mmCIF file of C-alpha atoms in Angstrom:
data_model
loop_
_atom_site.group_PDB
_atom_site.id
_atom_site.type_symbol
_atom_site.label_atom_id
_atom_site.label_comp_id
_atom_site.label_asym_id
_atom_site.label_seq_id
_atom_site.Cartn_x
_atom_site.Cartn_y
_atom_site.Cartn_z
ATOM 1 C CA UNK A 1 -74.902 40.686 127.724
ATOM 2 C CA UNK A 2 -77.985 42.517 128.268
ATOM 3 C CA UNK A 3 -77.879 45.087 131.250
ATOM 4 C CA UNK A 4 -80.966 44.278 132.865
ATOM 5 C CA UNK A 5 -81.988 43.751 136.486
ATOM 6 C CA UNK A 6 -80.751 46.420 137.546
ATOM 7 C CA UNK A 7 -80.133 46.792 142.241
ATOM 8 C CA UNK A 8 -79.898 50.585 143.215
ATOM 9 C CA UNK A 9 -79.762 51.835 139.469
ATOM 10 C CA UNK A 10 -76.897 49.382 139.063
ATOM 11 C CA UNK A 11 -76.806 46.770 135.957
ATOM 12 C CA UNK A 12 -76.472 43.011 136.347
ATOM 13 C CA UNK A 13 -72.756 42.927 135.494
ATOM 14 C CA UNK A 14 -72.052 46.063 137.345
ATOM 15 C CA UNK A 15 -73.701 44.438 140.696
ATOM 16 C CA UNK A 16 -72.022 41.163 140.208
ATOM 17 C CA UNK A 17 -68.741 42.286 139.326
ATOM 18 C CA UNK A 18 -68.226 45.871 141.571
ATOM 19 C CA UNK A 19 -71.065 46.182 143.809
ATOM 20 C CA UNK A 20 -71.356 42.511 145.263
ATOM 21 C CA UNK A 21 -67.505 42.644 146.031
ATOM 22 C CA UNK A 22 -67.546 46.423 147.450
ATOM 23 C CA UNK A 23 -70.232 45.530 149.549
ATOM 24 C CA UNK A 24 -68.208 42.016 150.734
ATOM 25 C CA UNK A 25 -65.298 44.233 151.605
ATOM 26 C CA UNK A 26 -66.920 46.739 153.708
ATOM 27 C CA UNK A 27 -69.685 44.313 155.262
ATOM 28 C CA UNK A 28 -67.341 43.476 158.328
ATOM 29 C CA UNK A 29 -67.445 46.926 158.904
ATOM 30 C CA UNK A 30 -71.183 47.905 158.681
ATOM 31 C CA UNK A 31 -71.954 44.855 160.930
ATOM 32 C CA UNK A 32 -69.542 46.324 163.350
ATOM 33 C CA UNK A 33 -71.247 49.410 162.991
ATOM 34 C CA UNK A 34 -74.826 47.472 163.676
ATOM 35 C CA UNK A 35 -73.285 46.417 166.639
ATOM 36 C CA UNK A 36 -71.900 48.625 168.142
ATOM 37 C CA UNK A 37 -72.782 52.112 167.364
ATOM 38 C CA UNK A 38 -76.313 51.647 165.312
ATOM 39 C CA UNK A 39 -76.835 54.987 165.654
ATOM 40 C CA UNK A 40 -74.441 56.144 162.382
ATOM 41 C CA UNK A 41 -76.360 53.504 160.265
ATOM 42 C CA UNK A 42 -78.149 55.457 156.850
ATOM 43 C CA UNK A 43 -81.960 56.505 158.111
ATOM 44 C CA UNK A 44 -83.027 57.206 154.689
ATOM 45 C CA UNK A 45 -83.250 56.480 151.178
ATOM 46 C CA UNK A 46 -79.984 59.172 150.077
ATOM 47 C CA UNK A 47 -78.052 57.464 152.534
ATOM 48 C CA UNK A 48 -78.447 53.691 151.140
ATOM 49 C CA UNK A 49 -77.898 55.384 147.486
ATOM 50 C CA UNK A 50 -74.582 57.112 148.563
ATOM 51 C CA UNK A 51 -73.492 53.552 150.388
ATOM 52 C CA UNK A 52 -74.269 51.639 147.473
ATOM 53 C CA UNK A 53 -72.159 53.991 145.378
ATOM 54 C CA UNK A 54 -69.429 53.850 147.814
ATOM 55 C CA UNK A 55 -69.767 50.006 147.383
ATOM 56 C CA UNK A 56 -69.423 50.308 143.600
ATOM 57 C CA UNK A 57 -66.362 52.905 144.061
ATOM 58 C CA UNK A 58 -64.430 49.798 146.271
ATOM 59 C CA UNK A 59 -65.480 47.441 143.790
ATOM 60 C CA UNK A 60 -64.161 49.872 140.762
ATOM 61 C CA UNK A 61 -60.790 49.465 142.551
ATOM 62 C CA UNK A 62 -61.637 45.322 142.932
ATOM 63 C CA UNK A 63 -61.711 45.139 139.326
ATOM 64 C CA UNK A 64 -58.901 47.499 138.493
ATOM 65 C CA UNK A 65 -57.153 45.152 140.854
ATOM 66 C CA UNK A 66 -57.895 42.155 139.099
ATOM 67 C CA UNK A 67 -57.697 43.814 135.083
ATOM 68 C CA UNK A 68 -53.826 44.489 136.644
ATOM 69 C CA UNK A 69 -53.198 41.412 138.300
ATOM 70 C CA UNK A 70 -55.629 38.332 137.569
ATOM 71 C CA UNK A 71 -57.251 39.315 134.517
ATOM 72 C CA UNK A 72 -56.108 36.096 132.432
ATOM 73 C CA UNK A 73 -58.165 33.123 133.452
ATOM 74 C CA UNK A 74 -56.333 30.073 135.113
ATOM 75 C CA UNK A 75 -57.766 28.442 132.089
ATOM 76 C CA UNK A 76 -56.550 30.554 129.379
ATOM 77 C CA UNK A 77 -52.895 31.072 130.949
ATOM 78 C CA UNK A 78 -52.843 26.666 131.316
ATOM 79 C CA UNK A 79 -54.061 26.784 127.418
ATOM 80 C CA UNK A 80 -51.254 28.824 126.469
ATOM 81 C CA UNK A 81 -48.317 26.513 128.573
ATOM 82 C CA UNK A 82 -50.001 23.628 126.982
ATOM 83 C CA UNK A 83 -49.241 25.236 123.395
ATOM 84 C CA UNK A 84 -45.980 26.314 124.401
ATOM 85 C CA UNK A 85 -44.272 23.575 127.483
ATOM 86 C CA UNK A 86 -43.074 27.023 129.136
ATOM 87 C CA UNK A 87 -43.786 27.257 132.816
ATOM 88 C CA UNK A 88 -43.346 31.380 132.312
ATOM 89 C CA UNK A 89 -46.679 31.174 131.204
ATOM 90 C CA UNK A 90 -48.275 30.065 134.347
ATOM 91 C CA UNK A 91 -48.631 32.482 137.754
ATOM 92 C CA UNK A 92 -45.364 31.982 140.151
ATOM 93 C CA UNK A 93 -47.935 30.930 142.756
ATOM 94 C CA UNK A 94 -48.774 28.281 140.569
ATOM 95 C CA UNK A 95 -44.614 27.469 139.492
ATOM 96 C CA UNK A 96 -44.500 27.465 143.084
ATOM 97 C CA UNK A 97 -46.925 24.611 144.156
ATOM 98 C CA UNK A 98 -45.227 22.493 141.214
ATOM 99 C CA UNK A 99 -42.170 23.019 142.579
ATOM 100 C CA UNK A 100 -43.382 21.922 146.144
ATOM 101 C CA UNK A 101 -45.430 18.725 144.434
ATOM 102 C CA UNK A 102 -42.457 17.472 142.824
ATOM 103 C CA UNK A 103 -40.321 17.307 146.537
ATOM 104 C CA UNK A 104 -43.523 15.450 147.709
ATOM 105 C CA UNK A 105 -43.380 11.396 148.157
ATOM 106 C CA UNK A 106 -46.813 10.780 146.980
ATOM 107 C CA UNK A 107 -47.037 13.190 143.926
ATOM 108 C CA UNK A 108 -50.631 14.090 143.326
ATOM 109 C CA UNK A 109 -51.576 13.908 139.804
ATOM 110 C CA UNK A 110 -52.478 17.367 138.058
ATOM 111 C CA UNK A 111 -54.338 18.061 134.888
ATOM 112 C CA UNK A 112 -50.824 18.608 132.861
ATOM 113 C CA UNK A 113 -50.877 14.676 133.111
ATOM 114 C CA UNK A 114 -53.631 14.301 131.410
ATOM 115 C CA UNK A 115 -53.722 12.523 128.096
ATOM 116 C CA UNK A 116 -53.421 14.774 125.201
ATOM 117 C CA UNK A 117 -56.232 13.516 123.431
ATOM 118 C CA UNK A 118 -58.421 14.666 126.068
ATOM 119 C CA UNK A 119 -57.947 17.971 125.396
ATOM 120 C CA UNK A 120 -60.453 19.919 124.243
ATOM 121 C CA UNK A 121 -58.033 21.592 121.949
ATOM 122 C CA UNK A 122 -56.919 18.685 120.212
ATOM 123 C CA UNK A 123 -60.467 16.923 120.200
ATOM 124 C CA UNK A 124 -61.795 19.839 117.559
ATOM 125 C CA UNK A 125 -60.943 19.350 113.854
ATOM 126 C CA UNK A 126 -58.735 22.760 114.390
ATOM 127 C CA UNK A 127 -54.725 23.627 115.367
ATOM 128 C CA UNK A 128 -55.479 26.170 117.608
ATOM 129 C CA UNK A 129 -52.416 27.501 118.513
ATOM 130 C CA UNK A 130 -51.088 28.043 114.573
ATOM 131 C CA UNK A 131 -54.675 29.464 113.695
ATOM 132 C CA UNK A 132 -54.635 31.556 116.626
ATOM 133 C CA UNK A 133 -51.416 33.029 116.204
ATOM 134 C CA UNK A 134 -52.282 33.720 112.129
ATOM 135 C CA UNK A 135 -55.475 35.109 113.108
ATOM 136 C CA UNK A 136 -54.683 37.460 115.839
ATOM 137 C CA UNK A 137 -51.264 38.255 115.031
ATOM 138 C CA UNK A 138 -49.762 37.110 118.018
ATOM 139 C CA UNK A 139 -46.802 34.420 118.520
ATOM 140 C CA UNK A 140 -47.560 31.753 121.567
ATOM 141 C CA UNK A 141 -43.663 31.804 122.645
ATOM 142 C CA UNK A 142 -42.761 35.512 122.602
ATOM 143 C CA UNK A 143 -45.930 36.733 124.083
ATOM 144 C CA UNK A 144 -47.415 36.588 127.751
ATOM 145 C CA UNK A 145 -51.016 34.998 128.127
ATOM 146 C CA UNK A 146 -52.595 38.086 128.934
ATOM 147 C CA UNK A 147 -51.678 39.308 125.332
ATOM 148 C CA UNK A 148 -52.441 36.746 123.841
ATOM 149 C CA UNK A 149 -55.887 36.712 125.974
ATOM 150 C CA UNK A 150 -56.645 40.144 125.433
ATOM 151 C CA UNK A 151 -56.120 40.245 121.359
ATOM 152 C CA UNK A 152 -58.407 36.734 121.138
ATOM 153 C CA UNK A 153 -61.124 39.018 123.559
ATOM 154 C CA UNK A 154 -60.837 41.716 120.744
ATOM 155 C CA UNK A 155 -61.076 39.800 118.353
ATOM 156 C CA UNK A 156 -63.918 37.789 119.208
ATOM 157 C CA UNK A 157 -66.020 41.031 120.458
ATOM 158 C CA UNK A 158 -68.642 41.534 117.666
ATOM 159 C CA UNK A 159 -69.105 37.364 118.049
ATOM 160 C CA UNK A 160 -69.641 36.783 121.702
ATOM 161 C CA UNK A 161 -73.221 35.211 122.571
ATOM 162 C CA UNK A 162 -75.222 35.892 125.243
ATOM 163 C CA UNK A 163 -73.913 33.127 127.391
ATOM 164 C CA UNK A 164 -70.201 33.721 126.515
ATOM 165 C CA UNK A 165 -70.985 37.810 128.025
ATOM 166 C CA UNK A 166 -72.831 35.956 131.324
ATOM 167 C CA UNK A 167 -70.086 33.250 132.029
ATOM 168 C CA UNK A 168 -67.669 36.037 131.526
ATOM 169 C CA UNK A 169 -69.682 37.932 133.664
ATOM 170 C CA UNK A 170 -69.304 35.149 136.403
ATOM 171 C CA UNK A 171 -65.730 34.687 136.150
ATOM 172 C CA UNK A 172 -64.842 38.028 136.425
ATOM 173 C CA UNK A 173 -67.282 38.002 139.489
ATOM 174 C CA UNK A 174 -65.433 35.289 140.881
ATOM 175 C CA UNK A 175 -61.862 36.911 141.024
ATOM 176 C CA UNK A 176 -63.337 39.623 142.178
ATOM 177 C CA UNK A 177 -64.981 38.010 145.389
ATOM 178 C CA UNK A 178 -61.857 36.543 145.765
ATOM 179 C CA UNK A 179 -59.832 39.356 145.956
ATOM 180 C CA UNK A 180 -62.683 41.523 148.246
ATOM 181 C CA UNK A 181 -62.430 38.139 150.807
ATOM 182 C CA UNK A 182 -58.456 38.334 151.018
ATOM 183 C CA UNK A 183 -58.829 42.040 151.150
ATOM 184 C CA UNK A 184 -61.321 41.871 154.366
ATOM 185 C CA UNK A 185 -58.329 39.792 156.190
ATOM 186 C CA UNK A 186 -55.580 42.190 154.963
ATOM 187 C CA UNK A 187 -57.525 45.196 156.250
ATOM 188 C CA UNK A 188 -58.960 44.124 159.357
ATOM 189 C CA UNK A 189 -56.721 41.809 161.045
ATOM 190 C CA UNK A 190 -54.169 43.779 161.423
ATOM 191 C CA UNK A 191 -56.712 46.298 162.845
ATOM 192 C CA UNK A 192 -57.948 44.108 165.649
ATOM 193 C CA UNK A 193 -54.568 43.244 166.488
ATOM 194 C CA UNK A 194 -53.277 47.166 166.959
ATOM 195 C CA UNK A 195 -56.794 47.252 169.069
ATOM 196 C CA UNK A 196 -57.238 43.479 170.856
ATOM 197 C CA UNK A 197 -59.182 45.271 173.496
ATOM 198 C CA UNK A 198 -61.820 46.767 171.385
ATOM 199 C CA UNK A 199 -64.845 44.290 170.781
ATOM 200 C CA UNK A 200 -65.482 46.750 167.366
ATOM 201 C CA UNK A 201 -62.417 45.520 165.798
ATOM 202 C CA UNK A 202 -62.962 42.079 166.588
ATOM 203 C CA UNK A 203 -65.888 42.161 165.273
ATOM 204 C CA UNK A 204 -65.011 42.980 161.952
ATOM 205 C CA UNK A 205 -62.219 40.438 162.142
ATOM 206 C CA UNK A 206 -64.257 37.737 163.050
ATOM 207 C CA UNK A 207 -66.813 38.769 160.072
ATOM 208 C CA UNK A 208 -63.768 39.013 157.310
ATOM 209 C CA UNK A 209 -63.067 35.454 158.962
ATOM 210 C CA UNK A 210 -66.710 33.895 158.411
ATOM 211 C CA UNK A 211 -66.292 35.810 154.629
ATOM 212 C CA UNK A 212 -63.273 34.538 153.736
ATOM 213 C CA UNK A 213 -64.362 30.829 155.231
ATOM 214 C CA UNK A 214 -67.659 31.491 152.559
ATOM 215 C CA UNK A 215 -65.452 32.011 149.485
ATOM 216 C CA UNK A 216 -62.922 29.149 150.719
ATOM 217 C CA UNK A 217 -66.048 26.645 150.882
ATOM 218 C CA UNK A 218 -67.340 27.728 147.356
ATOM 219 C CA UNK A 219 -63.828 28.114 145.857
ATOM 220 C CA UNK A 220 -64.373 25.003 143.300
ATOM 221 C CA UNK A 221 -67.286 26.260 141.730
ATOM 222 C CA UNK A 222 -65.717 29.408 141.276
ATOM 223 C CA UNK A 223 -62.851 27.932 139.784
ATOM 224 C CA UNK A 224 -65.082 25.525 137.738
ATOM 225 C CA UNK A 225 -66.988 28.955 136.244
ATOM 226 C CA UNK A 226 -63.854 29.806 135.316
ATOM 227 C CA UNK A 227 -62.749 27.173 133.146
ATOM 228 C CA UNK A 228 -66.464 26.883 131.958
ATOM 229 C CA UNK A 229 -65.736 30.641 130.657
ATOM 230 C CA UNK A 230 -62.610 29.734 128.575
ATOM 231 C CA UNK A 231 -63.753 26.409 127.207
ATOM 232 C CA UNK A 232 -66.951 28.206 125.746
ATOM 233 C CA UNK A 233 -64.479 31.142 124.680
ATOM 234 C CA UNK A 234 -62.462 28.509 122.784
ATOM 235 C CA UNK A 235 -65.380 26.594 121.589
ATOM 236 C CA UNK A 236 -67.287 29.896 120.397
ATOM 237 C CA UNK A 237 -63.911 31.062 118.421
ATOM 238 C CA UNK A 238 -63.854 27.611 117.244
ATOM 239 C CA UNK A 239 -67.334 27.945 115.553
ATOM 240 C CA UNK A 240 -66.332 31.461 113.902
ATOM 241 C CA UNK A 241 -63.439 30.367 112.167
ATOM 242 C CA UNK A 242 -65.479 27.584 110.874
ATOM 243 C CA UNK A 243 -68.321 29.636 109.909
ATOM 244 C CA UNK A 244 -65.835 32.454 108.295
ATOM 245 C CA UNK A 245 -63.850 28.708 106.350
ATOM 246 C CA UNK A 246 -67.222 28.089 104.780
ATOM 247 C CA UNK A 247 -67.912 31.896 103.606
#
């Protein structure tokens, strides 16, 4: 995607996807130090420029974070266990809920139920899965999703449009906001707790709080940009191998 609109020097995807969630996880602590002890707040341009890079340096870790952990979209990883019937595939937080859904009296219907034929997958003149594997050189049982995910993104580099680069953008944005709004309660609660007398550290706590309510209330669009990302990912791969068919 192009890197334009740039904030403090910084490109579009590096703001959305380092900067934004840097800044998230060290807001509680600025607005404590608003509070509190203005006096230590930046009095000049150098001193915004070195926080902002700070921000980007917390949100470099963010995304190293999620490229470890959370790099293969919900989407992607539910693609591959529909190919494959193998609950391996999925996160163990998501084995998990199954697991508790199926002691449950009233079972709640999820998307597994779903009629195959409303599958994107299987509504495209295409077997995915066996042109996939050929393709890529990868086989859907053997290997995790994030192999699988990672070969198909190398694959498809030289191909991705604009809006497949901004969408991915986005979801990577996502997880990352995620992860900088758990992080805020991980660091800060357990600092107002060692210091319950201190009106700085609840301060901070009850920011991460308000934060972390923020991401909770937006949560299904972020998980909806998500699964926007990977059907467009599927859909643009499924337009190459066309295109390449008639050549």
């Amino acid at each position: 995607m192009a890197q334009s609109g740039p904030v403090l020097g910084f490109s579009l995807r590096d703001t959305l996807t380092r900067l934004i969630p840097g800044m998230l996880l060290i807001a509680p602590f600025i607005v404590g130090v608003t509070i509190f002890v203005p006096s230590i707040l930046p009095n000049g341009p150098i001193q915004y420029v070195l926080l902002g890079i700070s921000a980007y340096l917390i949100g470099e870790f963010i995304d190293q974070l999620r490229a470890g952990l959370f790099r293969v979209p919900m989407g992607f990883r539910y693609f591959v266990y529909q190919e494959t019937d193998q609950m391996d595939k999925l996160p163990r937080w998501y084995i998990y809920l199954v697991e508790v859904r199926e002691m449950l009296p009233n079972k709640l219907n999820f998307q597994e139920e779903r009629d195959d034929e409303e599958r994107l997958t299987n509504s495209l003149e295409m077997e995915f899965r066996k042109d996939i594997e050929s393709e890529v050189g990868v086989d859907f049982l053997d290997n995790r999703p994030r192999e699988i995910y990672d070969l198909l993104l190398i694959y498809m580099d030289d191909h991705l449009t604009p809006r497949l680069r901004r969408l991915q953008s986005v979801s990577i944005f996502s997880t990352n906001l995620r992860i900088a709004a758990g992080g805020t309660l991980i660091i800060y609660t357990p600092l107002a707790l060692n210091n319950w007398k201190d009106p700085f550290f609840w301060t901070m706590w009850g920011v991460s709080i308000i934060i972390a309510i923020v991401v909770v209330v937006f949560w299904s669009f972020l998980t909806f940009t998500q699964h926007r990302y990977v059907e467009i990912l599927i859909k643009e791969y499924y337009v190459k191998r066309h295109g390449d068919q008639r050549d």
